[in-house]
PDB file as gemmi writes it, atoms N, CA and C in Angstrom:
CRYST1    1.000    1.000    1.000  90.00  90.00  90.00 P 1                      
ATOM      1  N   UNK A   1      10.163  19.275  24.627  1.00  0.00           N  
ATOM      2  CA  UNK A   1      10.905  19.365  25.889  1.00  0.00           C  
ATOM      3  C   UNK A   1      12.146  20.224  25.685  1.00  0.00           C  
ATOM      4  N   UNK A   2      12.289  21.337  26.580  1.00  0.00           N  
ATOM      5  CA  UNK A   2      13.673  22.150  26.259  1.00  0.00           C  
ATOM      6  C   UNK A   2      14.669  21.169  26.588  1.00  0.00           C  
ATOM      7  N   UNK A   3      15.924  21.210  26.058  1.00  0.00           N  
ATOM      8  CA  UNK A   3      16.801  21.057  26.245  1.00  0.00           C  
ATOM      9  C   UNK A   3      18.255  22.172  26.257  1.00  0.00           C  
ATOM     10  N   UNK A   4      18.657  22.440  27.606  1.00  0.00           N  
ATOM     11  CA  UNK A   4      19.955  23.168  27.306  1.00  0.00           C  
ATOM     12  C   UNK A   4      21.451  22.154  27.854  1.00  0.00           C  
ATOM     13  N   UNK A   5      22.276  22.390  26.549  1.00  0.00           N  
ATOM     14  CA  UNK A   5      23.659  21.405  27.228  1.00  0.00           C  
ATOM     15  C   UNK A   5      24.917  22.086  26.748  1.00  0.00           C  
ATOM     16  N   UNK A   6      25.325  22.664  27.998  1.00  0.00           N  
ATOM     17  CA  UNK A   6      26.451  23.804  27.787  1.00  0.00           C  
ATOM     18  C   UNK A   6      27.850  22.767  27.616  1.00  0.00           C  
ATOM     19  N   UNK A   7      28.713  23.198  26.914  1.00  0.00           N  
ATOM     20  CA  UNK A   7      29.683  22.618  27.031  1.00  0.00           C  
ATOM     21  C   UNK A   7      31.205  23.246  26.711  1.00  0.00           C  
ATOM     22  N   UNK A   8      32.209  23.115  26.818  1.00  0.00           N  
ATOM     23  CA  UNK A   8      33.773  23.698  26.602  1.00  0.00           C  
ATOM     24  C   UNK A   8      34.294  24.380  27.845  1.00  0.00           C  
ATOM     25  N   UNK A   9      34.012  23.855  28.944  1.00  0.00           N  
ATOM     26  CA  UNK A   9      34.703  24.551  30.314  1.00  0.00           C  
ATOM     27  C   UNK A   9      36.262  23.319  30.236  1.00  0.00           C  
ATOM     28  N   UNK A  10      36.988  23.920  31.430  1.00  0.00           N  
ATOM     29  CA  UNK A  10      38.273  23.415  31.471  1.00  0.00           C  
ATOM     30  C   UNK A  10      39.068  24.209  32.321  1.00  0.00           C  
ATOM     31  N   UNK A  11      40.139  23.558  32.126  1.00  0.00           N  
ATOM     32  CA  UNK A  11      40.733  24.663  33.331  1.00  0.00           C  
ATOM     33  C   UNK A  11      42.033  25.077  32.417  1.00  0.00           C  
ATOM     34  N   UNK A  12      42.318  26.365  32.771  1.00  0.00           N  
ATOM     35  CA  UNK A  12      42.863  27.045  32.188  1.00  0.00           C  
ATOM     36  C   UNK A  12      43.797  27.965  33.246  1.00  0.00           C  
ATOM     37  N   UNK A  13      44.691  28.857  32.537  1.00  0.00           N  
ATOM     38  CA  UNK A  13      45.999  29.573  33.094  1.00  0.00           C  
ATOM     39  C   UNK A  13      45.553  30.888  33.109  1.00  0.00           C  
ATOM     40  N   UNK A  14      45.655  31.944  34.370  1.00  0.00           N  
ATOM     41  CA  UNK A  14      45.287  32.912  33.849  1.00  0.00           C  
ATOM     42  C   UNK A  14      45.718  33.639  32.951  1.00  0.00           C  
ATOM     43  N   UNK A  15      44.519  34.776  31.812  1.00  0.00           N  
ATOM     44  CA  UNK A  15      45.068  35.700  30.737  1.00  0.00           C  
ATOM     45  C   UNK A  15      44.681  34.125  29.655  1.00  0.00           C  
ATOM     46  N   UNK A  16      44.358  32.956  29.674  1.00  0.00           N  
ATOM     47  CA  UNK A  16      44.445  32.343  28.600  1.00  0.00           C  
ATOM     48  C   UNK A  16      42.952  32.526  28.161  1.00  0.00           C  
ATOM     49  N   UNK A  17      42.426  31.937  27.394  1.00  0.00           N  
ATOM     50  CA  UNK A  17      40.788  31.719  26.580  1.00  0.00           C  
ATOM     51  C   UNK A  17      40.155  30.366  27.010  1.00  0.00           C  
ATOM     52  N   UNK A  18      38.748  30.559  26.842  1.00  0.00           N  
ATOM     53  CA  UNK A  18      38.014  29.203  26.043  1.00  0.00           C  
ATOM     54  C   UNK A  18      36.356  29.785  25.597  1.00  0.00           C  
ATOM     55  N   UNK A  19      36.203  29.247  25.017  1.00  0.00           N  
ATOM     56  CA  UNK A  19      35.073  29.062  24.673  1.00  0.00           C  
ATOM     57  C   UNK A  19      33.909  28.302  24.703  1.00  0.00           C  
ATOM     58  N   UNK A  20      32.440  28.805  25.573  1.00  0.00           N  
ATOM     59  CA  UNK A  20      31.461  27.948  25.643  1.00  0.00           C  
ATOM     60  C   UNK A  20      30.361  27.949  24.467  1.00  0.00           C  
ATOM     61  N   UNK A  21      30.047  26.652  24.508  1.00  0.00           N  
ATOM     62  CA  UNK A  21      29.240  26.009  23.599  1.00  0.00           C  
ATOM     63  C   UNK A  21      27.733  25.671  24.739  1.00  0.00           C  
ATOM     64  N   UNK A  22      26.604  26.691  23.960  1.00  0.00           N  
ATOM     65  CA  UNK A  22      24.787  26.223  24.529  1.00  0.00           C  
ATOM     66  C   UNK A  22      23.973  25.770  23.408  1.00  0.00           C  
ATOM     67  N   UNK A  23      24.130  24.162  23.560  1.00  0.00           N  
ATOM     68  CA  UNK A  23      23.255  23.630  22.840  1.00  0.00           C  
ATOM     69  C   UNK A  23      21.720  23.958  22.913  1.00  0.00           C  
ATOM     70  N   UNK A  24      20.678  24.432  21.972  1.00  0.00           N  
ATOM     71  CA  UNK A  24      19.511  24.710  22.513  1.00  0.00           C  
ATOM     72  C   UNK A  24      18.941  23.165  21.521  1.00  0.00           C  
ATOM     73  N   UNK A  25      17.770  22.992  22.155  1.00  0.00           N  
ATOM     74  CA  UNK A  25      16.209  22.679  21.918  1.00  0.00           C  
ATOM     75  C   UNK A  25      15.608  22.391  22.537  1.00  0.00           C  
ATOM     76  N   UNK A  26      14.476  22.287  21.585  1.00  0.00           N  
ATOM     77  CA  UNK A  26      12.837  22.443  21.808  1.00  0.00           C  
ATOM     78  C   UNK A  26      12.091  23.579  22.231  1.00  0.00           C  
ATOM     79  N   UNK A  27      12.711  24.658  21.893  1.00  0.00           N  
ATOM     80  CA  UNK A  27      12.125  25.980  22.542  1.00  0.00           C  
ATOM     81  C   UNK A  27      11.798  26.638  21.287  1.00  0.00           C  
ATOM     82  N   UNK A  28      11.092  27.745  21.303  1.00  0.00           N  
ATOM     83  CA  UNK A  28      11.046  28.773  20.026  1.00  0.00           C  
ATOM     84  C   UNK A  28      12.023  29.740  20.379  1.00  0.00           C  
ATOM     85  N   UNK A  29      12.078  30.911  19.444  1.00  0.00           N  
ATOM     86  CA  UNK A  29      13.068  31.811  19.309  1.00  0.00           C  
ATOM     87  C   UNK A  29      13.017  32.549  20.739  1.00  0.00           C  
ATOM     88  N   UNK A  30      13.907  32.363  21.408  1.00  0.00           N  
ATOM     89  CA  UNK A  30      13.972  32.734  23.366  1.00  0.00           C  
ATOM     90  C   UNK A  30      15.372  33.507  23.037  1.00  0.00           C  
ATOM     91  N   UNK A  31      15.696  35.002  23.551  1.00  0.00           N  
ATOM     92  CA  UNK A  31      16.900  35.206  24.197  1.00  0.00           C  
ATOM     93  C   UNK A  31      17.329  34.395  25.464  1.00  0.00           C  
ATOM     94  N   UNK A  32      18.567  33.992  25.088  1.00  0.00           N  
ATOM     95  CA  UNK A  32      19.347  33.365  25.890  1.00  0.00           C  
ATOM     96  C   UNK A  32      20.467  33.982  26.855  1.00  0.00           C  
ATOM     97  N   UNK A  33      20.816  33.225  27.816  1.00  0.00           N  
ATOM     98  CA  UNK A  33      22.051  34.005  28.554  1.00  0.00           C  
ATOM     99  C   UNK A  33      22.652  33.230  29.119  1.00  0.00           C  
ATOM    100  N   UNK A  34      23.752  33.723  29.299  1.00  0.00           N  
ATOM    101  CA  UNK A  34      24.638  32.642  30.145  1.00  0.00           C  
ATOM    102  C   UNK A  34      24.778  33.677  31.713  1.00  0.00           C  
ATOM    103  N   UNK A  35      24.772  32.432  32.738  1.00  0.00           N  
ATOM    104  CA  UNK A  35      24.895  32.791  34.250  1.00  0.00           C  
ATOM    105  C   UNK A  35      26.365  32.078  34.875  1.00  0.00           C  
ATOM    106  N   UNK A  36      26.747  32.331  36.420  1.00  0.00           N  
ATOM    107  CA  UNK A  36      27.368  31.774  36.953  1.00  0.00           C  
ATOM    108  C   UNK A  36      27.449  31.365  38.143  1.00  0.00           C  
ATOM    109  N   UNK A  37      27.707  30.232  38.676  1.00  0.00           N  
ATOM    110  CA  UNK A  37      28.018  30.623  39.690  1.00  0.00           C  
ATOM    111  C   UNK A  37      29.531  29.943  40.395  1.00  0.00           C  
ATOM    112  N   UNK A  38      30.002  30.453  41.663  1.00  0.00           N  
ATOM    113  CA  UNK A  38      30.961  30.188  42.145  1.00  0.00           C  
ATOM    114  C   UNK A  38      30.990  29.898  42.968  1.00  0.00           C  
ATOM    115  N   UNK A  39      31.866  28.881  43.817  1.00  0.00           N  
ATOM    116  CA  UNK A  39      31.692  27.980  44.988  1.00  0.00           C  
ATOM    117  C   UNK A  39      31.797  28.427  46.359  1.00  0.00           C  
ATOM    118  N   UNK A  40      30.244  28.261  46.890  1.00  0.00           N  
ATOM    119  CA  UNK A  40      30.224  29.446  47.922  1.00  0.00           C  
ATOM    120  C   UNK A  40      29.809  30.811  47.728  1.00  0.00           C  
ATOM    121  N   UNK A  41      29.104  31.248  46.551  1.00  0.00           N  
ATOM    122  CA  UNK A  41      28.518  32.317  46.152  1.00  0.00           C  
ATOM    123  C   UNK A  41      26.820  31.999  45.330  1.00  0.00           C  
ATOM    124  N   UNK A  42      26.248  33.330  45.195  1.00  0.00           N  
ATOM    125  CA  UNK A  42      24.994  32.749  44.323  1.00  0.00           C  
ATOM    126  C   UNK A  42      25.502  32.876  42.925  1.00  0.00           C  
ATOM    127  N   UNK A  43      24.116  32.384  42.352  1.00  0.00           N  
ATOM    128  CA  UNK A  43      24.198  32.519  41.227  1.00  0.00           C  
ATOM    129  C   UNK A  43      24.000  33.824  40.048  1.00  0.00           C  
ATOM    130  N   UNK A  44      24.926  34.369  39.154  1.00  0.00           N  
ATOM    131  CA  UNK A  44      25.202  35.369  38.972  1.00  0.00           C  
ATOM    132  C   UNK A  44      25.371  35.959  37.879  1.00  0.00           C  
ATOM    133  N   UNK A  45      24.315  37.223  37.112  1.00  0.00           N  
ATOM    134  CA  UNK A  45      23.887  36.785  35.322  1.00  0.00           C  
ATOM    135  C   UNK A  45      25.735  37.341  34.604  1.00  0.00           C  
ATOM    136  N   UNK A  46      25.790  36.884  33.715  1.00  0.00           N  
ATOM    137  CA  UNK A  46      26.906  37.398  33.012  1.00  0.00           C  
ATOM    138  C   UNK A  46      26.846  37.644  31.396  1.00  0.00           C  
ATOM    139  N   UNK A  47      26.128  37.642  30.719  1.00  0.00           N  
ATOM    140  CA  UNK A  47      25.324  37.504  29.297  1.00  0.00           C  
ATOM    141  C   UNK A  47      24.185  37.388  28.801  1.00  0.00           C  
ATOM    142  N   UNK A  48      24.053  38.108  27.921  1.00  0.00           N  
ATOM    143  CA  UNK A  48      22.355  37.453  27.201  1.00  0.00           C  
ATOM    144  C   UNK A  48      23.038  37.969  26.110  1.00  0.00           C  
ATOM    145  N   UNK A  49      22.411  37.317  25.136  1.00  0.00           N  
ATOM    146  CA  UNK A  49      22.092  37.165  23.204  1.00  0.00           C  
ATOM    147  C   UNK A  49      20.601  37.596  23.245  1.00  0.00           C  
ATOM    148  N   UNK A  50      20.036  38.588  22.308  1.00  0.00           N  
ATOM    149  CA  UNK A  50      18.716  38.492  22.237  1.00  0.00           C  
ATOM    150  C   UNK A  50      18.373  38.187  21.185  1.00  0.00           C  
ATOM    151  N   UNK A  51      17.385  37.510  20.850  1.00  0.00           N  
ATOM    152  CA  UNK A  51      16.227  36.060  20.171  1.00  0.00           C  
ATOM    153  C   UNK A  51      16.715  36.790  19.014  1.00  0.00           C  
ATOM    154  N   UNK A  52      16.512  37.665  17.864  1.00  0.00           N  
ATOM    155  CA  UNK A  52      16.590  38.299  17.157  1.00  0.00           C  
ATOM    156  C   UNK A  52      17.258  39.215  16.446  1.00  0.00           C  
ATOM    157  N   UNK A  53      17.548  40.270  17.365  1.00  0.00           N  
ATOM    158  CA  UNK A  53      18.638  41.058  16.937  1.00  0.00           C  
ATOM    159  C   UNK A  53      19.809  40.959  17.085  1.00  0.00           C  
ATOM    160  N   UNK A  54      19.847  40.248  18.064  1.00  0.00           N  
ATOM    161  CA  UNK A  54      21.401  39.510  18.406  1.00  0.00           C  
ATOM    162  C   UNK A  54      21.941  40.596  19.429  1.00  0.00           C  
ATOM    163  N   UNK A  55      21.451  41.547  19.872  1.00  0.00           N  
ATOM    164  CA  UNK A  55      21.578  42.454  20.865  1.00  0.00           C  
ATOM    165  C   UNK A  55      22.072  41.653  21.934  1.00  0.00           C  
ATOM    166  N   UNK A  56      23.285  42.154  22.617  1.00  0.00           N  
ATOM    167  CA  UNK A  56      24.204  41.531  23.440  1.00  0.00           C  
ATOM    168  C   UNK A  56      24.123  42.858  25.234  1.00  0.00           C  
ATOM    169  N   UNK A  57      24.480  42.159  26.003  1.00  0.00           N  
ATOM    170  CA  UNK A  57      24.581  42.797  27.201  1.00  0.00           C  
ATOM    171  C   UNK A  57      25.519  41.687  28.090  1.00  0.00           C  
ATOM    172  N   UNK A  58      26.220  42.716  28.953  1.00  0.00           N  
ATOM    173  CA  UNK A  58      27.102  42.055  29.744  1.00  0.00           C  
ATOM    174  C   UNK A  58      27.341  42.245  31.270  1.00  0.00           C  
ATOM    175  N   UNK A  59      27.784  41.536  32.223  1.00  0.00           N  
ATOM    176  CA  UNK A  59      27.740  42.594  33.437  1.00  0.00           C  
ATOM    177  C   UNK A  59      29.726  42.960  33.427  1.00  0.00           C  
ATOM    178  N   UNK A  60      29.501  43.929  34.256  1.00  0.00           N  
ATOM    179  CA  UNK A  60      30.484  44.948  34.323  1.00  0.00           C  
ATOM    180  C   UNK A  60      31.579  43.827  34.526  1.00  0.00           C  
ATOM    181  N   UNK A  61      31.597  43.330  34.788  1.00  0.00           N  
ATOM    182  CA  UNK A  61      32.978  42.201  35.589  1.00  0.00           C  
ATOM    183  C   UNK A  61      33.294  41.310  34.316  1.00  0.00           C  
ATOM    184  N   UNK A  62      32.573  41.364  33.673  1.00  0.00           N  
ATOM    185  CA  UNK A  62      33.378  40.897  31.884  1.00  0.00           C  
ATOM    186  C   UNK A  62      33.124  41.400  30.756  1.00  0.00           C  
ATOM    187  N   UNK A  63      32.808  42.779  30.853  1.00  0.00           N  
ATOM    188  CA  UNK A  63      32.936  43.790  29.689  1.00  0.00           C  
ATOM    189  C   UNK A  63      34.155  43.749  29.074  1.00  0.00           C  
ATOM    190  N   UNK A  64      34.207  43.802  27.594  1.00  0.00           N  
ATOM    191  CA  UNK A  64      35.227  43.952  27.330  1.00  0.00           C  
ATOM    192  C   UNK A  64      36.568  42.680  27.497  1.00  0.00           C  
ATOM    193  N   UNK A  65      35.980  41.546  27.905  1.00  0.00           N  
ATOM    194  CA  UNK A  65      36.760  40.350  27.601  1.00  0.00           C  
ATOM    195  C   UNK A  65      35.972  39.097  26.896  1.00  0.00           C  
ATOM    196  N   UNK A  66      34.449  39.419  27.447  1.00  0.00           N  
ATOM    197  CA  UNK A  66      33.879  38.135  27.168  1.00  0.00           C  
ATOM    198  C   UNK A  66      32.637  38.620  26.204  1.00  0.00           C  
ATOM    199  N   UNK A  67      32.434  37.720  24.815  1.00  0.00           N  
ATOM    200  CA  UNK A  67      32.256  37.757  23.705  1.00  0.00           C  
ATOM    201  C   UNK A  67      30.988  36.924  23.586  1.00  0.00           C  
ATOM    202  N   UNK A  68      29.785  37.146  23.716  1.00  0.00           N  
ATOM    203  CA  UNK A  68      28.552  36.209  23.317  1.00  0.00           C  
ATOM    204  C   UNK A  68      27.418  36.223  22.345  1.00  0.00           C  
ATOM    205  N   UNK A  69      27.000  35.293  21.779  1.00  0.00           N  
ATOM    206  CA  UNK A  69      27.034  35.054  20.657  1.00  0.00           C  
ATOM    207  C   UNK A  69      25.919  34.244  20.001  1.00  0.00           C  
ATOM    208  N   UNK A  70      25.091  34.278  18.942  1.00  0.00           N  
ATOM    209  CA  UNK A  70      24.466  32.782  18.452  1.00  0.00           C  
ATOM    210  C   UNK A  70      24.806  32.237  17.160  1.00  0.00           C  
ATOM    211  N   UNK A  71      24.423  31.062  16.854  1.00  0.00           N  
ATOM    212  CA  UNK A  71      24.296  31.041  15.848  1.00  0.00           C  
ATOM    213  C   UNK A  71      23.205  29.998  15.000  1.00  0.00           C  
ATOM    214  N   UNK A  72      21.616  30.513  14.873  1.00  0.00           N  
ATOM    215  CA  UNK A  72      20.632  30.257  14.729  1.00  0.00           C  
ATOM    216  C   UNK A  72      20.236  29.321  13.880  1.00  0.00           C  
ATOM    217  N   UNK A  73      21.216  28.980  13.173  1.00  0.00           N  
ATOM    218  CA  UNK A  73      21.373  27.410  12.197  1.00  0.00           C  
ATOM    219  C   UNK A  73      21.539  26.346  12.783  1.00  0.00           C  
ATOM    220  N   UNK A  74      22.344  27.117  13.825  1.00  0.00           N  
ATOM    221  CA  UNK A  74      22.477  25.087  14.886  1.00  0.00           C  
ATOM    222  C   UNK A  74      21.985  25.421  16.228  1.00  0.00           C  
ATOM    223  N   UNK A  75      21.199  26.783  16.737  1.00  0.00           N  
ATOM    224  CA  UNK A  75      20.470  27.135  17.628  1.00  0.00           C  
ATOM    225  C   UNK A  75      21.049  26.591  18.532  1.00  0.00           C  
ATOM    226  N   UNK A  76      22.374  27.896  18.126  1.00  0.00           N  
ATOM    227  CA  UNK A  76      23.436  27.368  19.549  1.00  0.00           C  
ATOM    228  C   UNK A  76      24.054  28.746  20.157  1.00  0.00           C  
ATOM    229  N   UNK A  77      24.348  28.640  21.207  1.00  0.00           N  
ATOM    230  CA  UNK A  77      24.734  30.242  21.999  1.00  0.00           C  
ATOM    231  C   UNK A  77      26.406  29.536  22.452  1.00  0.00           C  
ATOM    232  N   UNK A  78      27.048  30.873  22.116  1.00  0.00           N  
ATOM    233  CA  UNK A  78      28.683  30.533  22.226  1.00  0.00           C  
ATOM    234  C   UNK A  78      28.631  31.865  23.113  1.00  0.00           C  
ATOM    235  N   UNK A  79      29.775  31.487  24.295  1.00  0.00           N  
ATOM    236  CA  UNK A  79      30.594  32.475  25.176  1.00  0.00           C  
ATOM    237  C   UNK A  79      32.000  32.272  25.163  1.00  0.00           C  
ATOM    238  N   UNK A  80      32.437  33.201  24.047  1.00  0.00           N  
ATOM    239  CA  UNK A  80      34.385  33.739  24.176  1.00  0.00           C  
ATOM    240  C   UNK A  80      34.623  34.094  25.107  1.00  0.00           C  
ATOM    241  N   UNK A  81      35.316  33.591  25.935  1.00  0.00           N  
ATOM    242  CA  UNK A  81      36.179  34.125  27.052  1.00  0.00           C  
ATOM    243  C   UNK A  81      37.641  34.043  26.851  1.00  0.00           C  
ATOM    244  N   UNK A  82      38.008  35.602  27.075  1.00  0.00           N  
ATOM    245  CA  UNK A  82      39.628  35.670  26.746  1.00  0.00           C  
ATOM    246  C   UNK A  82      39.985  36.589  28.178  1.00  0.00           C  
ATOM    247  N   UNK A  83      41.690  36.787  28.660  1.00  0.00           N  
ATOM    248  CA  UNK A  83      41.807  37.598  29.363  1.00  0.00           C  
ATOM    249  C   UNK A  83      41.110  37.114  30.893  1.00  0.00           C  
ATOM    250  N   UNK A  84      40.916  35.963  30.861  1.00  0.00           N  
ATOM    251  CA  UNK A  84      40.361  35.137  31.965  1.00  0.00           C  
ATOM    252  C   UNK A  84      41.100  35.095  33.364  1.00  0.00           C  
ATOM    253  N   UNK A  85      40.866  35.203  34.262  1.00  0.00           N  
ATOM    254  CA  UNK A  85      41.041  35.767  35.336  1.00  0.00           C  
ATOM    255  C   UNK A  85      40.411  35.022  36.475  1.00  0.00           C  
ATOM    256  N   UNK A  86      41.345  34.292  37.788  1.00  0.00           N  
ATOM    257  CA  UNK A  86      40.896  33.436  38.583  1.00  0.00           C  
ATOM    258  C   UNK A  86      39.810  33.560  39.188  1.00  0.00           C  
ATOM    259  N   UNK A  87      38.912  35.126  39.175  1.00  0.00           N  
ATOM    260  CA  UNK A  87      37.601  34.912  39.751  1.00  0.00           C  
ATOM    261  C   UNK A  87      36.806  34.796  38.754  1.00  0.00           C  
ATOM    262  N   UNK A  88      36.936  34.197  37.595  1.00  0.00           N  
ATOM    263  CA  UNK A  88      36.042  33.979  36.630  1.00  0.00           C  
ATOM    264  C   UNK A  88      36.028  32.211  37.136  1.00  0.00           C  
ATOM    265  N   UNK A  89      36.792  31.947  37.912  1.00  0.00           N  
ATOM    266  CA  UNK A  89      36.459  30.308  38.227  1.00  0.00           C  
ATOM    267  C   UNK A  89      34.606  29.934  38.881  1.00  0.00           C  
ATOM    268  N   UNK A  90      34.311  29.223  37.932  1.00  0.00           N  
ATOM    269  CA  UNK A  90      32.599  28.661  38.414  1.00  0.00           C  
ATOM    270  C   UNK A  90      32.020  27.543  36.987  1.00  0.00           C  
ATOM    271  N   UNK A  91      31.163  27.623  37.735  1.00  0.00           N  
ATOM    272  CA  UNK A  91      30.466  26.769  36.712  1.00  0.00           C  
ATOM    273  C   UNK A  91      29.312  27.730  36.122  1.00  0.00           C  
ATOM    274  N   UNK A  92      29.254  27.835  35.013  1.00  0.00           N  
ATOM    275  CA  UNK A  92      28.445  28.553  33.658  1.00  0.00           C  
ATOM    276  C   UNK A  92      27.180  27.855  33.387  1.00  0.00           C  
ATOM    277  N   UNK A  93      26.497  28.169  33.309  1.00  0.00           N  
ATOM    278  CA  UNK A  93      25.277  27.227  32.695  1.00  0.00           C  
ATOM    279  C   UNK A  93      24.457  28.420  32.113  1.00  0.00           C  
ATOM    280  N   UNK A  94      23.473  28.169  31.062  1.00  0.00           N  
ATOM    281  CA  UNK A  94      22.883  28.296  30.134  1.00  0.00           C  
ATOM    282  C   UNK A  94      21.617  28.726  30.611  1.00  0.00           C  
ATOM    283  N   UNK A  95      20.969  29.475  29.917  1.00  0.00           N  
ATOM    284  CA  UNK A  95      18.903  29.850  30.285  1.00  0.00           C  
ATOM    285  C   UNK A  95      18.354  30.339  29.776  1.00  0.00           C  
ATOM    286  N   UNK A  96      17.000  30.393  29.301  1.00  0.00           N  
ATOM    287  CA  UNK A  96      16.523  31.664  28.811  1.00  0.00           C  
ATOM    288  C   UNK A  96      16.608  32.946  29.828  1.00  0.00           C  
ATOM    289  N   UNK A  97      16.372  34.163  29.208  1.00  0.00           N  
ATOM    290  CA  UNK A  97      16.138  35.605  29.941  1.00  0.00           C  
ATOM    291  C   UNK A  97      15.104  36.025  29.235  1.00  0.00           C  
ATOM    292  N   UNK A  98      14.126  36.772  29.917  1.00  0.00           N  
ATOM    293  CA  UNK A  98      13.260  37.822  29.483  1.00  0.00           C  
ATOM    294  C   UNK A  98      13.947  38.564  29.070  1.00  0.00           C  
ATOM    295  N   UNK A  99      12.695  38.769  27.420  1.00  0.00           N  
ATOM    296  CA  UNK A  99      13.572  39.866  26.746  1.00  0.00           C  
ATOM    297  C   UNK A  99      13.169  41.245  27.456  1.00  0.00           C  
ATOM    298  N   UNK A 100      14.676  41.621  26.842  1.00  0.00           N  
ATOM    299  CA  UNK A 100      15.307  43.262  28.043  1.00  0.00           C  
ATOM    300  C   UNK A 100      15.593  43.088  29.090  1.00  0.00           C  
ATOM    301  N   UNK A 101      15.664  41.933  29.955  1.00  0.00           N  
ATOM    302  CA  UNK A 101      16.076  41.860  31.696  1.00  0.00           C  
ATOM    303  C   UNK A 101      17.100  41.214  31.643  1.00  0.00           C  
ATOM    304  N   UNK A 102      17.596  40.768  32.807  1.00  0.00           N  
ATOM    305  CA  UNK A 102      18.984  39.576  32.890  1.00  0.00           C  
ATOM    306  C   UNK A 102      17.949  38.892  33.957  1.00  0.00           C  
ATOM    307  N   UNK A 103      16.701  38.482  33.902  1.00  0.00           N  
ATOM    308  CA  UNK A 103      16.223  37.457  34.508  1.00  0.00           C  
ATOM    309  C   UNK A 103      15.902  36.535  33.876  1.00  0.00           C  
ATOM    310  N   UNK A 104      16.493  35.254  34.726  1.00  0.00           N  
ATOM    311  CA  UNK A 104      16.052  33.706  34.207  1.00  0.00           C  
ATOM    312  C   UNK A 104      14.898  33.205  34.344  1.00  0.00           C  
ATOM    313  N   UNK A 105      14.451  32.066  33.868  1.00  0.00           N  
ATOM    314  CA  UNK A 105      13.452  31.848  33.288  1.00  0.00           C  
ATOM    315  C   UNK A 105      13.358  30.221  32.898  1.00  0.00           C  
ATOM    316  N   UNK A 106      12.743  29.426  33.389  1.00  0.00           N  
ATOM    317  CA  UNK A 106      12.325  28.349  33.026  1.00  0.00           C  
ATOM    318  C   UNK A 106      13.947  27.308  33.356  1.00  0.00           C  
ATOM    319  N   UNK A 107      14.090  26.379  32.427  1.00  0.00           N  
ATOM    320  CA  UNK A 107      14.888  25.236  32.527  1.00  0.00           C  
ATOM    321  C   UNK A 107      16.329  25.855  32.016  1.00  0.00           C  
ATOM    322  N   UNK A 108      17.066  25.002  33.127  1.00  0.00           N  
ATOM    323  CA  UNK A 108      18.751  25.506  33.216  1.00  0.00           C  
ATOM    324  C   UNK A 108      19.338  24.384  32.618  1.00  0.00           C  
ATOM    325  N   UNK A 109      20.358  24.362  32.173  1.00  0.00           N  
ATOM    326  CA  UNK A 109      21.266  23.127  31.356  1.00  0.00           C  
ATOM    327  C   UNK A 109      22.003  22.493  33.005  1.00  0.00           C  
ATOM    328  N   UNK A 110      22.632  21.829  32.712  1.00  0.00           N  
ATOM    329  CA  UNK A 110      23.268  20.901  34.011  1.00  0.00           C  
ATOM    330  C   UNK A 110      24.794  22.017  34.141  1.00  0.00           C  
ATOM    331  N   UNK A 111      25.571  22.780  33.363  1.00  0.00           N  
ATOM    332  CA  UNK A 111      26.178  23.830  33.824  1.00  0.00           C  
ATOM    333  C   UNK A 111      27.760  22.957  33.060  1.00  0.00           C  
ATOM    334  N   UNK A 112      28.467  24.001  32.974  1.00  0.00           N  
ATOM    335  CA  UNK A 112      30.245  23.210  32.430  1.00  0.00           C  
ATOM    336  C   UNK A 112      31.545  23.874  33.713  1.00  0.00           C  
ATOM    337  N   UNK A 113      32.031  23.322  34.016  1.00  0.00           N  
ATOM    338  CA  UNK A 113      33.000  24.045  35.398  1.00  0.00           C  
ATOM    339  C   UNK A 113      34.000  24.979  34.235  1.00  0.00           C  
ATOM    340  N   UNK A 114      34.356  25.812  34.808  1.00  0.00           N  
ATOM    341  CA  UNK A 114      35.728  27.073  34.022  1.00  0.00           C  
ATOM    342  C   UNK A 114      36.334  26.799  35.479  1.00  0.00           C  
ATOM    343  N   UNK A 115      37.877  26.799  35.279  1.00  0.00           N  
ATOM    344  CA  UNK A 115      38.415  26.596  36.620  1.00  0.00           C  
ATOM    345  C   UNK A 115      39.948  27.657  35.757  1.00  0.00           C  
ATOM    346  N   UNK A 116      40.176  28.848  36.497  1.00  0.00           N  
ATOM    347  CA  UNK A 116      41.106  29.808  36.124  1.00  0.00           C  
ATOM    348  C   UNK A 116      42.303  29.620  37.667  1.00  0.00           C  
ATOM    349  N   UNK A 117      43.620  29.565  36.907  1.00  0.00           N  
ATOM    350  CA  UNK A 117      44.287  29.259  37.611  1.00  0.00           C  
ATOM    351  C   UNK A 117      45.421  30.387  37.410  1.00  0.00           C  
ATOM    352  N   UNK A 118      46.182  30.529  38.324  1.00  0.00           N  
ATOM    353  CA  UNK A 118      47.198  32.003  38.394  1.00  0.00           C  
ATOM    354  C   UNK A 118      48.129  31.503  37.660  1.00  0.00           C  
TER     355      UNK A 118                                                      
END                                                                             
């Protein structure tokens, strides 16, 4: 049974950090990604890690601040966020992606709130 359980949201000041934690199992080697969404908006890709090479992609609206990551010993996906910024406020949750796309795919984790404040 997959299991995804994202965790380390909080609320924070803008320009400050945090860092998310994606617990994986029961899956085989899957690129992962992290999505978002925001209250009153859809849901919206912002990362993938790929299965293997560790090949990273981002969308334009957190290039260059936000940092993602695995680490295949505890088959866990981390998102650095620094330089954080009040429309980064949503809740994050976890997924696989087809490898090479930013499309999701199968079972979503229950999601962690980021709440960015001025």
């Amino acid at each position: 049974q997959v299991q995804l359980v994202e965790s380390g949201g909080g609320l924070v000041q803008a320009g400050g950090s945090l860092r998310l934690s994606c617990a994986a199992s029961g899956l085989t080697v899957s690129t992962l990604g992290w999505f978002r969404q925001a209250s009153g908006k859809e849901r919206e890709f912002v990362a993938s890690v790929w299965a293997t090479s560790g090949i990273t992609d981002y969308a334009d609206s957190v290039k260059g601040r936000f940092t993602a990551s695995r680490d295949p010993a505890k088959n866990t996906m981390y998102l650095q966020m620094n330089s954080l910024k009040p429309e980064d406020t949503a809740v994050y949750y976890c997924v696989r992606v087809l490898p090479g796309t930013r499309n999701p795919y199968g079972h979503w984790g229950q999601g962690t709130q980021v709440t960015v404040s001025l």
